[in-house]
Tab-separated table of C-alpha atoms and ligand atoms in Angstrom:
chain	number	residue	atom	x	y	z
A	1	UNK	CA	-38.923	20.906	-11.336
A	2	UNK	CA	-40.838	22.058	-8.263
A	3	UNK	CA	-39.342	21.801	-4.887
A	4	UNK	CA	-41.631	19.450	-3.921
A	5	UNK	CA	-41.187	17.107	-6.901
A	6	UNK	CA	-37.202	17.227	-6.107
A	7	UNK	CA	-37.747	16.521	-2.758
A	8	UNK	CA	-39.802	13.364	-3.200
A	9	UNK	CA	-36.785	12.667	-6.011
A	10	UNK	CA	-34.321	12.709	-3.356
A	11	UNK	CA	-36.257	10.456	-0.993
A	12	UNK	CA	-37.039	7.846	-3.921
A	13	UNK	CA	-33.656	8.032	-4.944
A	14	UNK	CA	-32.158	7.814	-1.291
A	15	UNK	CA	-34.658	4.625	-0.857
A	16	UNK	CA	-33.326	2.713	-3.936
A	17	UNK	CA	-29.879	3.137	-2.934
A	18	UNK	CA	-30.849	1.990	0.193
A	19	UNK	CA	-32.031	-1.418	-0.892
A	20	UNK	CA	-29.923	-2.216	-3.323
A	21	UNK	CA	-26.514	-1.703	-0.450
A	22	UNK	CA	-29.021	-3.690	1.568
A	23	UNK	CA	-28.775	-6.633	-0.803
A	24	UNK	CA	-24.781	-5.897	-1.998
A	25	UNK	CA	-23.971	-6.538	1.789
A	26	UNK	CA	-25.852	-9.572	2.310
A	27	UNK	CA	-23.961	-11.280	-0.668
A	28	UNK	CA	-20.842	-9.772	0.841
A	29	UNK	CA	-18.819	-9.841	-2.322
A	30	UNK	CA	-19.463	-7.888	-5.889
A	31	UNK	CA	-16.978	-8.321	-8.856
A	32	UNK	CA	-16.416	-4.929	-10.679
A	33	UNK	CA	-14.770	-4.333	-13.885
A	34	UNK	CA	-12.343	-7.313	-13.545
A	35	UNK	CA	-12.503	-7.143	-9.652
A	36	UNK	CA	-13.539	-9.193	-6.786
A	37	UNK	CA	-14.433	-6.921	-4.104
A	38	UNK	CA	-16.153	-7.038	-0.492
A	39	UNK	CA	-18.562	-4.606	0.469
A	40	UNK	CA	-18.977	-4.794	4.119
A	41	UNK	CA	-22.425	-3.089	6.075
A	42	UNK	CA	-21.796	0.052	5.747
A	43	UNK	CA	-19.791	0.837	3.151
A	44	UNK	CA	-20.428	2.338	-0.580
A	45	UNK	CA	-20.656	-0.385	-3.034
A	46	UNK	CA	-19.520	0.644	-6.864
A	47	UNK	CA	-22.007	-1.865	-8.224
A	48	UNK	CA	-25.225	-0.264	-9.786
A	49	UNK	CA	-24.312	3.070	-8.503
A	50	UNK	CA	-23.364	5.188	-11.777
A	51	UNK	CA	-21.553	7.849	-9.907
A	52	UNK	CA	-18.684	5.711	-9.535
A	53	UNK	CA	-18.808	3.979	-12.872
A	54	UNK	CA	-19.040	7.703	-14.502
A	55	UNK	CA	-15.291	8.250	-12.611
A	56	UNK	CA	-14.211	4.755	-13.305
A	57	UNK	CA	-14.477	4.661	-17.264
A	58	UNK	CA	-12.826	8.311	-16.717
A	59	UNK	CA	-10.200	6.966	-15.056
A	60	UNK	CA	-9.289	4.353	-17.117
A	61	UNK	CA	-9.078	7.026	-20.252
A	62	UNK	CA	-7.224	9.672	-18.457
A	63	UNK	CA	-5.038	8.225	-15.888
A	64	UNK	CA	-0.789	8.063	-16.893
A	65	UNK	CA	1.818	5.650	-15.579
A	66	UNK	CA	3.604	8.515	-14.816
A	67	UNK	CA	0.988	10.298	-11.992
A	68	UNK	CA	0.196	10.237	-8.421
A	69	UNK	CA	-3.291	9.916	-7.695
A	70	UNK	CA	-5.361	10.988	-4.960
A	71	UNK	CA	-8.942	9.039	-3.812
A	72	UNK	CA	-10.772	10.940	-1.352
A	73	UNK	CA	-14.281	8.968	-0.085
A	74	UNK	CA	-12.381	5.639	-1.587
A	75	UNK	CA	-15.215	3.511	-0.349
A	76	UNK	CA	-14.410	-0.130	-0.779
A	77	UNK	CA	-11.191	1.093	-2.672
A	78	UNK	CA	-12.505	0.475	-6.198
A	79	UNK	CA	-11.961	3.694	-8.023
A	80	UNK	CA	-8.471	3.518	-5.939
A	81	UNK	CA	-7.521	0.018	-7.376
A	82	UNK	CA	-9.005	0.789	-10.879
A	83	UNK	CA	-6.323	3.598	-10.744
A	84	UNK	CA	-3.530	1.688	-9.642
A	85	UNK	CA	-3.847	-0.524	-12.814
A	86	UNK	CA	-1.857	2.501	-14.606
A	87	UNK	CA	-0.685	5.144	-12.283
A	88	UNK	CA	3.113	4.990	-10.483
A	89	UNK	CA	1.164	5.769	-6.791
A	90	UNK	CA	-2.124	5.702	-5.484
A	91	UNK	CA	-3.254	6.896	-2.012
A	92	UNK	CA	-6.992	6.236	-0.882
A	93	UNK	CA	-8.612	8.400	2.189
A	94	UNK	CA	-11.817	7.733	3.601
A	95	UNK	CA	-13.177	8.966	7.109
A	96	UNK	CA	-15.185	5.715	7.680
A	97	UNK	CA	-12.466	3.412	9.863
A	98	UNK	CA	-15.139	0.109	7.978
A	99	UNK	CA	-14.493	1.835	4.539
A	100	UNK	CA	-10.591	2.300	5.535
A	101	UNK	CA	-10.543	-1.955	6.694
A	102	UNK	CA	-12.461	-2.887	3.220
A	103	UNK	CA	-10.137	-1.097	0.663
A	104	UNK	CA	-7.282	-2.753	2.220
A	105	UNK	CA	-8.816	-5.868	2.624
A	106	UNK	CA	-9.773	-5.276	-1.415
A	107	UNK	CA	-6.540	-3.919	-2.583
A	108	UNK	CA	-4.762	-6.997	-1.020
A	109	UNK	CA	-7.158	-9.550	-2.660
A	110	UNK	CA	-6.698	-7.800	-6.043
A	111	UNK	CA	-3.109	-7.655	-6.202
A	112	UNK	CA	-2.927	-3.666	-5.481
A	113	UNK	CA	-0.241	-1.824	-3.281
A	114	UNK	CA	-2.970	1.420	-3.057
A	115	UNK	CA	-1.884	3.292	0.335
A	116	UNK	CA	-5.360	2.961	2.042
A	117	UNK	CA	-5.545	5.739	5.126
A	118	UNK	CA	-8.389	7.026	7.442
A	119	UNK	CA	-8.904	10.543	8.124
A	120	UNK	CA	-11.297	13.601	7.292
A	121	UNK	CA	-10.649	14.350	3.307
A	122	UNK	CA	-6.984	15.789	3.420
A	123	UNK	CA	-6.234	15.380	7.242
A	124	UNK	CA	-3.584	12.483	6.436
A	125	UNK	CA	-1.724	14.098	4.476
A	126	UNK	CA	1.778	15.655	5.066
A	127	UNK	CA	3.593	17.305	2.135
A	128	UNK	CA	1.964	14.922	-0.392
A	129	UNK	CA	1.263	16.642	-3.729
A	130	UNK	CA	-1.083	14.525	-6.808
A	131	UNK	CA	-1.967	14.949	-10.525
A	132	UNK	CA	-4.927	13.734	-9.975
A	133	UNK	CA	-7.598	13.983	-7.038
A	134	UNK	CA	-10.390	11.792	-7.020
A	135	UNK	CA	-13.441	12.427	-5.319
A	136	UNK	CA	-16.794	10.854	-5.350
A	137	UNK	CA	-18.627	12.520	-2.800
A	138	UNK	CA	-21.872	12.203	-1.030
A	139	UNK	CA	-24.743	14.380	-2.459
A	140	UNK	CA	-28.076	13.614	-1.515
A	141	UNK	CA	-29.264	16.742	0.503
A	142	UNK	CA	-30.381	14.696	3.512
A	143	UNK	CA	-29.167	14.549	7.114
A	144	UNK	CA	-27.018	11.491	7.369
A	145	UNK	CA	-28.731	8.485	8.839
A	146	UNK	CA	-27.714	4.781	8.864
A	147	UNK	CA	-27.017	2.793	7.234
A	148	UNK	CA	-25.266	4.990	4.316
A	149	UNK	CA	-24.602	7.781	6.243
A	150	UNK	CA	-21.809	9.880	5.207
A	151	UNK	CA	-21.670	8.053	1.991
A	152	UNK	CA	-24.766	9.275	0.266
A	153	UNK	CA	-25.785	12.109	2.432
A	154	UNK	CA	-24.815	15.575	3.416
A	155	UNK	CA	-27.168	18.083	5.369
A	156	UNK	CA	-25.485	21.302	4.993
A	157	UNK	CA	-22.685	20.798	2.039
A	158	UNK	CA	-19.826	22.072	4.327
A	159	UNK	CA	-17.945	18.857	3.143
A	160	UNK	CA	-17.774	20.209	-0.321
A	161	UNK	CA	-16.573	23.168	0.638
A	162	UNK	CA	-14.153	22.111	2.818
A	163	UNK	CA	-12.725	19.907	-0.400
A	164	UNK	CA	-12.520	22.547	-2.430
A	165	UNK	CA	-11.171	24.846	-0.228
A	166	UNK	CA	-8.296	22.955	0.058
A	167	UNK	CA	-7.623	20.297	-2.784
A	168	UNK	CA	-5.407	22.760	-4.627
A	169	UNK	CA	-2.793	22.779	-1.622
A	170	UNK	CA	-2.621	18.674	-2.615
A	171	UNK	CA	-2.567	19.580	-6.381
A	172	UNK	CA	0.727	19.907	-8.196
A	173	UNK	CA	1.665	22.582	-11.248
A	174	UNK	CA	-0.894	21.200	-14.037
A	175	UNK	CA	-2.783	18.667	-11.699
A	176	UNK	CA	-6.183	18.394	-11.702
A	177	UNK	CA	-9.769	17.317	-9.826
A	178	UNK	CA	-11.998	15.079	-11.283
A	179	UNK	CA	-15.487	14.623	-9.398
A	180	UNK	CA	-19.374	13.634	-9.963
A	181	UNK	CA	-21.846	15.611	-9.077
A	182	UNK	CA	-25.717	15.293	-9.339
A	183	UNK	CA	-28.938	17.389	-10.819
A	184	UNK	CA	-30.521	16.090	-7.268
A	185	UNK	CA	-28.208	18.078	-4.937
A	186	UNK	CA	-28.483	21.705	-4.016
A	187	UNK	CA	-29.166	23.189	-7.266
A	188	UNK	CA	-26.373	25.369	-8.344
A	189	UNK	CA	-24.044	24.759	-5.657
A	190	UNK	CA	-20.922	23.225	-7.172
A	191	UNK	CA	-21.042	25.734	-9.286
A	192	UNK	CA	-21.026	28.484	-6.495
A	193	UNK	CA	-18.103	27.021	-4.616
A	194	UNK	CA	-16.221	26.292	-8.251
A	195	UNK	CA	-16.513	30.073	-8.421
A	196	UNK	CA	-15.898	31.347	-5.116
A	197	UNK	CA	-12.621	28.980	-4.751
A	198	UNK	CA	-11.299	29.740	-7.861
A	199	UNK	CA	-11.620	26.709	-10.304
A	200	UNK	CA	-11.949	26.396	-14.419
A	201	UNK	CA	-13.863	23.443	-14.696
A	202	UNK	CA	-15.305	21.936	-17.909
A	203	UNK	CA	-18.288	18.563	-17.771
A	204	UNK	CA	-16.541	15.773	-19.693
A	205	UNK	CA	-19.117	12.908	-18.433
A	206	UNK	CA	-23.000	13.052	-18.219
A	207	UNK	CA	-25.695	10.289	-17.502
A	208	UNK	CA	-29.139	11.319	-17.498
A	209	UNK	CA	-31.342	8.546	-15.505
A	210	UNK	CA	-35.459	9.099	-14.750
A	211	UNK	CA	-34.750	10.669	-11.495
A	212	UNK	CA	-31.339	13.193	-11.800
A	213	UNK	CA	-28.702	13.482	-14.161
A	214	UNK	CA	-24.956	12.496	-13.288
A	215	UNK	CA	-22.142	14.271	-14.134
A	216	UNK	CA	-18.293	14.265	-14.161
A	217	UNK	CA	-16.103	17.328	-14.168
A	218	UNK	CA	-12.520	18.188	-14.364
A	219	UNK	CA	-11.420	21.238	-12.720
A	220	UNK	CA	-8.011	22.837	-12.368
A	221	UNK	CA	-7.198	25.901	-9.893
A	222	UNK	CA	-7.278	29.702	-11.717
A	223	UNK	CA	-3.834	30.764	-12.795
A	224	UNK	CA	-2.607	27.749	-13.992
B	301	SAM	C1	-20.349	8.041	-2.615
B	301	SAM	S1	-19.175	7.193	-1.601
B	301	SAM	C2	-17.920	6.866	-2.822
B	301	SAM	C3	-17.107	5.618	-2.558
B	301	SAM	C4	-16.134	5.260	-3.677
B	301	SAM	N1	-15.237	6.335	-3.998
B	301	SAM	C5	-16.889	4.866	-4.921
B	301	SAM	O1	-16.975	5.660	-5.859
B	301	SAM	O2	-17.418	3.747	-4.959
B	301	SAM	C6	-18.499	8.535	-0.645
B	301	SAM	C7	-17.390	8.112	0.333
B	301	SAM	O3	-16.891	9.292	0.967
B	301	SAM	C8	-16.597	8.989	2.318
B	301	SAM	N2	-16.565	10.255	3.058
B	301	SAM	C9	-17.616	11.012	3.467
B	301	SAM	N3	-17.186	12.102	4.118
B	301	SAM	C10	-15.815	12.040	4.104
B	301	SAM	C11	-14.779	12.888	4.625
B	301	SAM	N4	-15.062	14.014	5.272
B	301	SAM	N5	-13.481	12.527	4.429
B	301	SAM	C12	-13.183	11.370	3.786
B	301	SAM	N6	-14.118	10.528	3.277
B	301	SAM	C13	-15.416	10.864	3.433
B	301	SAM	C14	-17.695	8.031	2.733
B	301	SAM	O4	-17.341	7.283	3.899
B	301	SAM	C15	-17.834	7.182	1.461
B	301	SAM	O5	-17.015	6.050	1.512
């Protein structure tokens, strides 16, 4: 693929997810895998977006009655909630103070007691250690603009890095990441700061649609 040809990929792709949220927050309200959910302006919706569906039928497969789970970038709370269903705790970050007001909102309405808090990826935190960290993050390689913002875009990928910089401080012994990723983002990049932050990671979902391919991996920190 030329650069050229990615480019106008990332511009289609950014457009389509633009109408679509368009639409979602008109309606207001989307029901998702057995949930009623709002989706206020603004905020990510789960519905016809097959990042979060990738993580979601992960989720369900892998998650234990027995973990703590982390959801960085929760969104309207889904992947948070869908979590819930199984594991013993459940805390949800997002920066986005409307994101923040719609997963509580949602995890009230659904029956979910999901600790919803606002801050910049781990910034919340105290001594908190997970199994589990969820993360869905943005990766079109765009400069932010509204009305997705920081949920789709990132202009110079310092978010990922900061994430995995860090996410093994929140990890505990044998815990692990799981996160998408897309063929449309910088091109080998993950992969670069998988390496240079010391993480075994293995793909264990995969979508391929006409314009990028989506993919899920699980990564734990070196030496474990
Ligand atoms: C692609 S959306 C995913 C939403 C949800 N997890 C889902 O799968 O439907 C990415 C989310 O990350 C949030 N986000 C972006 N930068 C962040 C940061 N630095 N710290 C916390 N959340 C962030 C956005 O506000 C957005 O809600």
């Amino acid at each position: 693929m030329t650069r050229i040809s990615k480019l106008i990929m990332v511009h289609v792709s950014a457009l389509l997810l633009e109408l679509i949220h368009r639409l979602i927050w008109r309606i207001g309200w989307i029901n998702y895998r057995g949930l009623r959910l709002a989706v206020v302006r603004g905020v990510f919706s789960p519905k016809y977006t097959i990042t979060t569906d990738l993580l979601a039928d992960v989720i369900q497969q892998m998650i234990k009655s027995s973990y703590e789970v982390l959801d960085v970038g929760t969104g309207t709370g889904a992947l948070a909630i869908i979590a819930s269903r199984k594991a013993r705790k459940v805390v949800a970050i997002d920066i986005d103070r409307r994101a923040v007001l719609c997963a509580k909102l949602n995890a009230i309405l659904n029956g979910s007691s999901i600790i919803v808090k606002q801050g910049n990826l781990f910034s919340p935190l105290k001594d908190e250690r997970f199994d589990v960290i969820i993360f869905n993050p943005p990766y079109l390689p765009l400069r932010p603009r509204p009305p997705l913002g920081l949920s789709v875009f990132f202009a110079e990928g310092a978010l990922l890095e900061s994430f995995l910089s860090q996410a093994r401080y929140y990890l505990k012994k044998g815990g692990f990441l799981l996160m998408t990723y897309s063929t449309l983002s910088i091109k080998g990049y993950l992969e670069f700061l998988l390496r240079k932050y010391k993480w075994k990671y293995v793909k264990i979902r995969s979508f391929r649609m006409p314009l990028e391919e989506i993919y899920v991996i699980m990564a734990i920190p070196h030496g474990q």
